[in-house]
mmCIF file of C-alpha atoms in Angstrom:
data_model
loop_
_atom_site.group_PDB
_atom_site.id
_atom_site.type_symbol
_atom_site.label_atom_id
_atom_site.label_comp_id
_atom_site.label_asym_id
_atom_site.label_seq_id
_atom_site.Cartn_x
_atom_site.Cartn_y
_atom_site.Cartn_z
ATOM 1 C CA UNK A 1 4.478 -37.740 10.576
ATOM 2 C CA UNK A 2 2.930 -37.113 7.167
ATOM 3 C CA UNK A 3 4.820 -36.995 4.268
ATOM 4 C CA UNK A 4 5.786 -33.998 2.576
ATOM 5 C CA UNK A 5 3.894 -34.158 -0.795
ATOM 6 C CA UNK A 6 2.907 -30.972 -2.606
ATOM 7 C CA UNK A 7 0.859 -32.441 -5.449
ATOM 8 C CA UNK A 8 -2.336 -32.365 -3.674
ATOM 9 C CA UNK A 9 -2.324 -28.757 -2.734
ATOM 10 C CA UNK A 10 -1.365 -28.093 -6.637
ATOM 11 C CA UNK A 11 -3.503 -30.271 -8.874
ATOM 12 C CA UNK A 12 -6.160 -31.360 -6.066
ATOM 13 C CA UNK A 13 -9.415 -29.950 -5.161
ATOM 14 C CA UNK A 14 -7.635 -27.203 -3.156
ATOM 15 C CA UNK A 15 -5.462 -25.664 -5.819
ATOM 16 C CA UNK A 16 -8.497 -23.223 -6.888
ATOM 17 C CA UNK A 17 -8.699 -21.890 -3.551
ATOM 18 C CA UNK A 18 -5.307 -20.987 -3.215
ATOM 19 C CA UNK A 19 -5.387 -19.476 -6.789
ATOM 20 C CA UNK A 20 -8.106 -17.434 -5.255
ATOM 21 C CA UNK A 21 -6.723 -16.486 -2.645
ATOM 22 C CA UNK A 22 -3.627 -15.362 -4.293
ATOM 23 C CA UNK A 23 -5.367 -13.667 -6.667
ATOM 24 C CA UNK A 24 -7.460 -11.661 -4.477
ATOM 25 C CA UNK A 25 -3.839 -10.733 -2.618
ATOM 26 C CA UNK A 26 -2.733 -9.233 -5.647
ATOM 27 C CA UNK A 27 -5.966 -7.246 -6.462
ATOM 28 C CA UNK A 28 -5.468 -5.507 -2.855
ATOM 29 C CA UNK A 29 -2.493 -4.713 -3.214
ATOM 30 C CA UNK A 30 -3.067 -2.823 -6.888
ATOM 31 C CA UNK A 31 -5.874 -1.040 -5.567
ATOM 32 C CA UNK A 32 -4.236 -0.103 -2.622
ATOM 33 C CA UNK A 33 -1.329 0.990 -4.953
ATOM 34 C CA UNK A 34 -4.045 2.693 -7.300
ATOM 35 C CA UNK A 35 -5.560 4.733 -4.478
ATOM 36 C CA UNK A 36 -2.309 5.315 -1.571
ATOM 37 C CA UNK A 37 -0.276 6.818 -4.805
ATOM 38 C CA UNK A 38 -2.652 9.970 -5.613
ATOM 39 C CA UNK A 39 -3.074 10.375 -1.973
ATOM 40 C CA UNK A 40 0.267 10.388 -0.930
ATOM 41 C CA UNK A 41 1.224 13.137 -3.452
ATOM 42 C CA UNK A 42 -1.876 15.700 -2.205
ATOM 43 C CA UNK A 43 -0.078 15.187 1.508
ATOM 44 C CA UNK A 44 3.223 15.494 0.277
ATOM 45 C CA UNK A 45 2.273 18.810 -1.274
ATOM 46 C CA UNK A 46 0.291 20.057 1.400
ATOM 47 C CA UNK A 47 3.631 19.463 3.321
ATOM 48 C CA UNK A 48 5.037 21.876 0.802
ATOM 49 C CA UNK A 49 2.198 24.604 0.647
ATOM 50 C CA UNK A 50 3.359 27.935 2.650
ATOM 51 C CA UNK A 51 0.297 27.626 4.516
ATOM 52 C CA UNK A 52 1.078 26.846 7.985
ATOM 53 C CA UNK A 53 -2.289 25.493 8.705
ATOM 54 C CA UNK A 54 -2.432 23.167 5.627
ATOM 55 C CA UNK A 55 1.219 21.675 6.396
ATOM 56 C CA UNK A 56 0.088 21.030 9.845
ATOM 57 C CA UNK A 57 -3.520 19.155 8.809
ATOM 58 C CA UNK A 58 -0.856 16.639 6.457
ATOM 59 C CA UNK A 59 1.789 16.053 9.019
ATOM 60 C CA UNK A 60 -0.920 15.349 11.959
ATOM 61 C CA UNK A 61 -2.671 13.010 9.497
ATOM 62 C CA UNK A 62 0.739 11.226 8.342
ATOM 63 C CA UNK A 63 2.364 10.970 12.123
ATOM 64 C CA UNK A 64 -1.314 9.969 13.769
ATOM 65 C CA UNK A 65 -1.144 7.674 10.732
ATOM 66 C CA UNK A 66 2.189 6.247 11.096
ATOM 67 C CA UNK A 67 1.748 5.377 14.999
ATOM 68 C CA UNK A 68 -0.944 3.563 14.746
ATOM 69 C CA UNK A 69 -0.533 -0.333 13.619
ATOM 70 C CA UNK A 70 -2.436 -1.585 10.535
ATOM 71 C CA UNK A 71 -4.218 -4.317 12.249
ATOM 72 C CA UNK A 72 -5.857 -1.588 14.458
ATOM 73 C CA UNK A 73 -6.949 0.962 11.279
ATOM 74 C CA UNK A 74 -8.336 -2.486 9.341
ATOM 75 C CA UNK A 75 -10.038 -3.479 12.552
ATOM 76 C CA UNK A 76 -11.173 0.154 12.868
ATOM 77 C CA UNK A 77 -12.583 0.754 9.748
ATOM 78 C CA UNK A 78 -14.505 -3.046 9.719
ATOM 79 C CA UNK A 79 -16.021 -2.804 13.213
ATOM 80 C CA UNK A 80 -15.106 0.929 14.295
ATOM 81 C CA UNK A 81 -16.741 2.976 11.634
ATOM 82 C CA UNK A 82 -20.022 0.904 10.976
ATOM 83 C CA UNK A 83 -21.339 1.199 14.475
ATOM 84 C CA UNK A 84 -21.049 5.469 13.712
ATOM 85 C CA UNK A 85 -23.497 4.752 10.544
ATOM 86 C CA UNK A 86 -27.545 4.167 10.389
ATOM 87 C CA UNK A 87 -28.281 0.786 11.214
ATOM 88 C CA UNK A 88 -29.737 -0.399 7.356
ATOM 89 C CA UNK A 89 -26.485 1.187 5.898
ATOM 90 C CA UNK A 90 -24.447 -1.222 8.146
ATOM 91 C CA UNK A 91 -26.220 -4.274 7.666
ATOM 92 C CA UNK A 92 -25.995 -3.517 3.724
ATOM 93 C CA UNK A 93 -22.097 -2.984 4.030
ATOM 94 C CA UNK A 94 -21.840 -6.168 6.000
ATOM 95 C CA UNK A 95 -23.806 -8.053 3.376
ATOM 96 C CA UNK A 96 -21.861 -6.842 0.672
ATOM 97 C CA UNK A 97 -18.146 -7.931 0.957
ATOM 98 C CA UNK A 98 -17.592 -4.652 3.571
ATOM 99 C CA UNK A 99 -14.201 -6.633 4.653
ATOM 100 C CA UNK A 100 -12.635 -6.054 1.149
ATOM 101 C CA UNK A 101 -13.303 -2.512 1.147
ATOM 102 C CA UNK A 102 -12.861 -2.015 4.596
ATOM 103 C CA UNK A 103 -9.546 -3.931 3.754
ATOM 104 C CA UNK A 104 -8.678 -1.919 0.940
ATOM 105 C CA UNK A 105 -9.373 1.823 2.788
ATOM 106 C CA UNK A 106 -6.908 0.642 5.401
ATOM 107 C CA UNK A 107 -3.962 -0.237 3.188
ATOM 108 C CA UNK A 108 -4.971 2.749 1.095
ATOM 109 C CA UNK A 109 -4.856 5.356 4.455
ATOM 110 C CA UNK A 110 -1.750 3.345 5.435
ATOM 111 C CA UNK A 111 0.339 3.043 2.691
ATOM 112 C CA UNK A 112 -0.236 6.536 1.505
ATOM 113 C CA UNK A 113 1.237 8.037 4.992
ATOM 114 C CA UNK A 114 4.257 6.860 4.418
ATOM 115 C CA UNK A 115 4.436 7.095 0.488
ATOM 116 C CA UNK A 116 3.985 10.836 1.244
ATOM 117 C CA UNK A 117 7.026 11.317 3.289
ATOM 118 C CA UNK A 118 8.860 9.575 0.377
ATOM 119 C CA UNK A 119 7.485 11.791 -2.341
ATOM 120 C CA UNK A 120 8.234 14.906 -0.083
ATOM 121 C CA UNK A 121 11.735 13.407 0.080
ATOM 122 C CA UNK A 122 12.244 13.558 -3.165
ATOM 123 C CA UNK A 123 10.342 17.099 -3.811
ATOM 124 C CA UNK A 124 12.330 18.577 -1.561
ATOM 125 C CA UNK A 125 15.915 17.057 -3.146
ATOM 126 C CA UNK A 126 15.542 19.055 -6.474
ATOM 127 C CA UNK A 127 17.761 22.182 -5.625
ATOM 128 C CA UNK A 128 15.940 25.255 -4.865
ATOM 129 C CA UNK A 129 17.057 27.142 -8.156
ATOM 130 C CA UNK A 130 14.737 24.685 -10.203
ATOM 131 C CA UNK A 131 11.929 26.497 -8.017
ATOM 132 C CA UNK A 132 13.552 29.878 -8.824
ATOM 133 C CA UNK A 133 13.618 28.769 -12.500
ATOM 134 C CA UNK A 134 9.717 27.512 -12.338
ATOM 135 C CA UNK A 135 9.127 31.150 -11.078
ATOM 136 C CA UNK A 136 11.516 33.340 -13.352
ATOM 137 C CA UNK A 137 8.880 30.885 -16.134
ATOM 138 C CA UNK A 138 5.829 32.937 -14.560
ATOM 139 C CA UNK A 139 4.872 29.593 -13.015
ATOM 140 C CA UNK A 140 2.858 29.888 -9.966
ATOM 141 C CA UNK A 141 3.682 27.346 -7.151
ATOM 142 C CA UNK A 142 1.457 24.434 -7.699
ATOM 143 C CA UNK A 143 2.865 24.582 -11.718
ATOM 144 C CA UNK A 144 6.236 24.604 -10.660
ATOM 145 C CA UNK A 145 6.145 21.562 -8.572
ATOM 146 C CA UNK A 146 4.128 19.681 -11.164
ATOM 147 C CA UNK A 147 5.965 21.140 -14.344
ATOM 148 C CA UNK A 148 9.376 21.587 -13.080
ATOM 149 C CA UNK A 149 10.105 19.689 -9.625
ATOM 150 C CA UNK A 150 7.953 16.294 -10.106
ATOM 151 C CA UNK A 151 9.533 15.475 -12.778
ATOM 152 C CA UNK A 152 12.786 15.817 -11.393
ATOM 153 C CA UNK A 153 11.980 14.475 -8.742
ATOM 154 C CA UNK A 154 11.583 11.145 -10.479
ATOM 155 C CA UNK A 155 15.023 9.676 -9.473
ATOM 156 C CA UNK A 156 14.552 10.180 -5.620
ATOM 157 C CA UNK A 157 11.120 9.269 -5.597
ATOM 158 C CA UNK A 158 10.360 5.812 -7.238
ATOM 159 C CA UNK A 159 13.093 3.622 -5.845
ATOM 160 C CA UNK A 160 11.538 4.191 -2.371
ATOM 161 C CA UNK A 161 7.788 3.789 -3.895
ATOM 162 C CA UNK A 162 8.750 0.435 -5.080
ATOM 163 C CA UNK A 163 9.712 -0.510 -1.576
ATOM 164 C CA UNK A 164 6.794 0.903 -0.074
ATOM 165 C CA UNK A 165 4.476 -1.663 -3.063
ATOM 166 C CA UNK A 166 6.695 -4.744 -1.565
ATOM 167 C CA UNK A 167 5.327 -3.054 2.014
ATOM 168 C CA UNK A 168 1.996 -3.201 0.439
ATOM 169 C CA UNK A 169 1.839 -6.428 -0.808
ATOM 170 C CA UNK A 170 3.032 -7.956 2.651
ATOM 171 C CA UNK A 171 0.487 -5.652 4.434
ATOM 172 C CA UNK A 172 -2.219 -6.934 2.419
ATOM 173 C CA UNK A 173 -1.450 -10.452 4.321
ATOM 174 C CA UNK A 174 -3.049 -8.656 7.301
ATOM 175 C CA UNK A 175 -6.867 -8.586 5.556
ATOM 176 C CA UNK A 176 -7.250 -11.910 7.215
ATOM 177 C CA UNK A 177 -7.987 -10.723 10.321
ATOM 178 C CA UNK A 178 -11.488 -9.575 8.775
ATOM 179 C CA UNK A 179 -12.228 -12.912 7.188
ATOM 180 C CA UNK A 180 -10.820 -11.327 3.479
ATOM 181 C CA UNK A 181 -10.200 -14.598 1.661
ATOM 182 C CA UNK A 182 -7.311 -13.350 0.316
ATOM 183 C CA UNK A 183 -4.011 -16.139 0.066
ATOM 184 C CA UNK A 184 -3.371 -16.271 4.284
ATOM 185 C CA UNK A 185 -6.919 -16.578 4.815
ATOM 186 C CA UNK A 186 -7.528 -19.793 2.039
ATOM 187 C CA UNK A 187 -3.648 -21.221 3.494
ATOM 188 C CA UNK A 188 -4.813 -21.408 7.230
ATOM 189 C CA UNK A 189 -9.168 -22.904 6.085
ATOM 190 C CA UNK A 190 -6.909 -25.330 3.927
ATOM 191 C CA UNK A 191 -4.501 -25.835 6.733
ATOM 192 C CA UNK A 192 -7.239 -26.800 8.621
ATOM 193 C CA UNK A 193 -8.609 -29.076 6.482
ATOM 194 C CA UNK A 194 -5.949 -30.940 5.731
ATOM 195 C CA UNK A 195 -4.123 -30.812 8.537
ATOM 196 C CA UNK A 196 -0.929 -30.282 5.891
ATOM 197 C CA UNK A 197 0.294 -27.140 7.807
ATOM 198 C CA UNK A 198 4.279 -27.277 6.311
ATOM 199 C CA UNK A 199 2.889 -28.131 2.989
ATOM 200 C CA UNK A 200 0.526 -25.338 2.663
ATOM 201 C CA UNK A 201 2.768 -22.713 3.952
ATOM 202 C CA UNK A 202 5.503 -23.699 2.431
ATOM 203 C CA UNK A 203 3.470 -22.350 -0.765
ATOM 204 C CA UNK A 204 1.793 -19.199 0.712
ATOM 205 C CA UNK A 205 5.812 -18.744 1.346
ATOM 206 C CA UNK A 206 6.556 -19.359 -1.867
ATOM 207 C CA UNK A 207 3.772 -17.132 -3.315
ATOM 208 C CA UNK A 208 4.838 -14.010 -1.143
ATOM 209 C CA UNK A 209 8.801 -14.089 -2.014
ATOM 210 C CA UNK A 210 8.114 -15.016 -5.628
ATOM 211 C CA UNK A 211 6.182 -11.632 -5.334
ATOM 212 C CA UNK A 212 8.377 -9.706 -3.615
ATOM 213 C CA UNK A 213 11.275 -11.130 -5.518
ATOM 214 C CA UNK A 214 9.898 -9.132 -8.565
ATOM 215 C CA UNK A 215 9.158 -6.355 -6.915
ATOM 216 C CA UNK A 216 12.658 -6.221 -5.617
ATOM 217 C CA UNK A 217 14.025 -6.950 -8.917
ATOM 218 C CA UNK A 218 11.968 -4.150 -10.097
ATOM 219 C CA UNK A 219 13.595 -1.616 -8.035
ATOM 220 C CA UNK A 220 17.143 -3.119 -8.809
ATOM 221 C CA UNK A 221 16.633 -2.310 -12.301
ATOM 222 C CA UNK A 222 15.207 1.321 -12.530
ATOM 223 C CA UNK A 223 18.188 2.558 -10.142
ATOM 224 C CA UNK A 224 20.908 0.970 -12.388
ATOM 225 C CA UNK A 225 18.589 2.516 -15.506
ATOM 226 C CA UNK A 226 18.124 5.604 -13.589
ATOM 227 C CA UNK A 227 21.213 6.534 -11.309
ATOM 228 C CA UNK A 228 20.223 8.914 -8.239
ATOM 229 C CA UNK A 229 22.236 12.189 -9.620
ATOM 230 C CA UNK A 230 22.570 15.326 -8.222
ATOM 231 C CA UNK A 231 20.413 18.036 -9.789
#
């Protein structure tokens, strides 16, 4: 049984790679978080507009959205979506690192779904007379939900967010599947190498929780800064 030794993986020829790898995690999962956040507040408003039509086109997009797995929208956007384009367009998306933005349009599609629901959460926990106020100002409705409501909004909104950016950073795991070389993809070619499965793992492991950790600690701190209160 080999001996579990760490120093290679850290200070040998395969340390780079997994630096790589992690780094290229962490850029997925800050443009995902760059791109999902605008998105989801459009659909959460749309769910909010008193146009039947226009709340139905945002719920059909978040539910089809939601009951679908990620692993099928990456793999649907990478091999799916190509075939439906001209044949010189394809072959210059696959040439040019098409996995990472294939990648990154999943989690982005994904993540916003469900960020929505979250920001219509907290939209709709402000108490009506804020709206009433936002009128009585001579504010039309889209001003009144970004003047008045948003804002308050704040306090129900962000905790959740944060969760759904540790979601994101775990989902970006899945980008392997497309040959991303983001940190699961370098782990399992070093695995392979090396034939050091525990040892290389263990640090992907330690990568994600450190991660997550923060992210969790991040959350901790803005509710006990920012109390959920009644408004």
């Amino acid at each position: 049984m080999p001996k579990f030794d760490l120093s290679m993986l850290l200070s040998g020829p395969y340390s780079g790679a997994l630096l790589s790898g992690f780094l290229l995690s962490i850029e997925l999962s800050l443009l995902g978080l760059a791109f999902a956040l605008p998105l989801a507040l459009v659909l959460a408003v749309m769910r909010l507009v008193p146009v039947r039509f226009v709340q139905w086109l945002s719920l059909s997009y978040i539910e089809v959205t939601r009951n679908v797995p990620l692993l099928a929208h990456l793999l649907f956007w990478y091999f799916g979506v190509p075939q439906f384009l001209p044949r010189p367009i394809t072959a210059w998306l696959y040439s040019h690192d098409y996995e990472v933005l294939s990648a990154v349009i999943a989690l982005v599609l994904y993540s916003a779904a469900y960020m929505a629901e979250d920001i219509r959460s907290g939209l709709r926990a402000v108490h009506a007379t804020q709206h009433e106020a936002g009128r009585a100002l001579g504010f039309g409705f889209f001003q009144t939900l970004w003047l008045v409501v948003l804002p308050q909004s704040l306090r129900y909104t962000v905790p959740p967010l944060i969760n759904q950016v540790l979601n994101l950073w775990q989902n970006s795991s899945t980008a392997m599947a497309v040959g991303v070389a983001e940190m699961m993809y370098r782990a399992q070619q070093i695995s392979s190498a090396t034939f050091r499965s525990f040892d290389v793992f263990a640090i992907t492991t330690l990568a994600y929780l450190t991660v997550s950790m923060l992210i969790a600690a991040l959350s901790h701190l803005y509710q006990q800064r920012y109390p959920v209160r009644s408004i």
